[in-house]
């Protein structure tokens, strides 16, 4: 691509052009912006270079010769790169007898080996990613060993765009972020989105009840002193929102842990009380740079399904295994069965002793081994207070999404001087586990939207059933059906607008409502409904009793 660009516009200067996941890009310094038509021109030129089957040859030059070469080529960006390289030998590649580029390699042997490629998009990019530097033009492309693989990849890209949760969020009227009016990274749930969230939260609460968690609730703002005690003020201050109340410093909570620790400390705890598991759907606020905010995935205010488990050393492994079990069972209910699991170990900045860190890391590792899950180790990527397990979900398109995290903490109980009375009547430190299963409810909803492409399973769907009376005269019957189903806890609406039946069915389908019930003369006289199930299509006429037992079964199975 760089060769093609240089052949078409000899004055363009080359910056960098790496391979990335699923393709490549190259940054160019060109006065006039590239147009979409230019991309076609470049593709044609690329095809010509491929057809010529030019050999790609590597040579290694002494640094001064490489500098002289790129000076002559007037490639200023390459010169800067070479001058900053520590090596004395510089690797370059040559295509045929013409194009030269700075590159470590390896490369294909000749241009003819490239079988299928496509230029995808244009973007602006600063040199070295620094906004004080020149703005360059980036061209993204991709390339495969066969046309079939390229076609498959392009289809996946299209599917990814269709599933974009920001687009579906608007289309299904789930949520909005009013950047201008209310602030960036702050989410407003519209009625359908709030219902979806309520369904998720009801389920999450019920699951925690079943697994022996105690529910707590803690304030959103807390004294700065408390954040000093927890260590957040030292390690996390730049991500927190501070302000003052009665001349005293306060901060909006970025995490729920200190609140839960105060509750633990509120009375004497005995070894018999442990483990204690405090759960809260806790809303937190964190400062994120405006540039990284992204729909529901990166926000400034979000709610965590957060719990802190206080236990004895001999209970730790069982607790961690219990949490792993909880994660897998909950995610299965949400339709996720594939994971990527990472164990992150001690970072450079940390609280606590090295010995405690090693002990905690081993417990996490053994728990996963006992559960027979495979994982890989992220050296040095732990939180400042302990090692952690991160669980990423694989969605319907095979993409990974961060969700659950399990963090072991020997440090915070020390800082808060948490104790329990052991069998010998002595005070002992409990160990603490921080854990979240969905992680951020906001991000999880974004994940669910993309995983299901907005077509939520019946148990989660904000509206489960829409009734469409064919004519005004069928409205009273539609209302009766609605009340009947509503009485059984189902979420039902009627679309009695003065629009054609087809149009209303089409809109209900676009809204991805699981069941559409059409009622007309025949249904009124037989006391039935005509059922259309999302994806499955026409299911014929059913009695209300048959339909509602079908719905209840589907809800129970979380299909
Ligand atoms: Zn915590």
PDB file of C-alpha atoms and ligand atoms in Angstrom, residues 232 255-258 260-261 286 304 306-308 385 407 409 412 432-435, ligand 1:
ATOM      1  CA  UNK A 232      -7.211   5.205  47.299  1.00  0.00           C
ATOM      2  CA  UNK A 255     -15.211   1.875  44.653  1.00  0.00           C
ATOM      3  CA  UNK A 256     -17.449   0.338  47.297  1.00  0.00           C
ATOM      4  CA  UNK A 257     -14.805  -1.397  49.404  1.00  0.00           C
ATOM      5  CA  UNK A 258     -14.228   1.160  52.211  1.00  0.00           C
ATOM      6  CA  UNK A 260     -18.206  -2.395  53.288  1.00  0.00           C
ATOM      7  CA  UNK A 261     -15.200  -2.398  55.597  1.00  0.00           C
ATOM      8  CA  UNK A 286     -14.446   7.573  38.016  1.00  0.00           C
ATOM      9  CA  UNK A 304     -21.060  -2.597  39.961  1.00  0.00           C
ATOM     10  CA  UNK A 306     -19.924  -5.586  43.932  1.00  0.00           C
ATOM     11  CA  UNK A 307     -19.281  -7.902  46.848  1.00  0.00           C
ATOM     12  CA  UNK A 308     -16.625  -8.220  49.514  1.00  0.00           C
ATOM     13  CA  UNK A 385      -3.950  -4.144  46.665  1.00  0.00           C
ATOM     14  CA  UNK A 407      -9.328  -9.912  43.668  1.00  0.00           C
ATOM     15  CA  UNK A 409      -6.732  -8.602  49.335  1.00  0.00           C
ATOM     16  CA  UNK A 412      -6.991  -3.469  53.140  1.00  0.00           C
ATOM     17  CA  UNK A 432     -10.853 -10.060  51.984  1.00  0.00           C
ATOM     18  CA  UNK A 433     -11.957 -10.861  48.448  1.00  0.00           C
ATOM     19  CA  UNK A 434     -13.296  -8.141  46.169  1.00  0.00           C
ATOM     20  CA  UNK A 435     -15.452  -9.569  43.447  1.00  0.00           C
TER      21      UNK A 435
HETATM   22 ZN1  LIG B   1     -13.603  -3.745  46.470  1.00  0.00          ZN
END
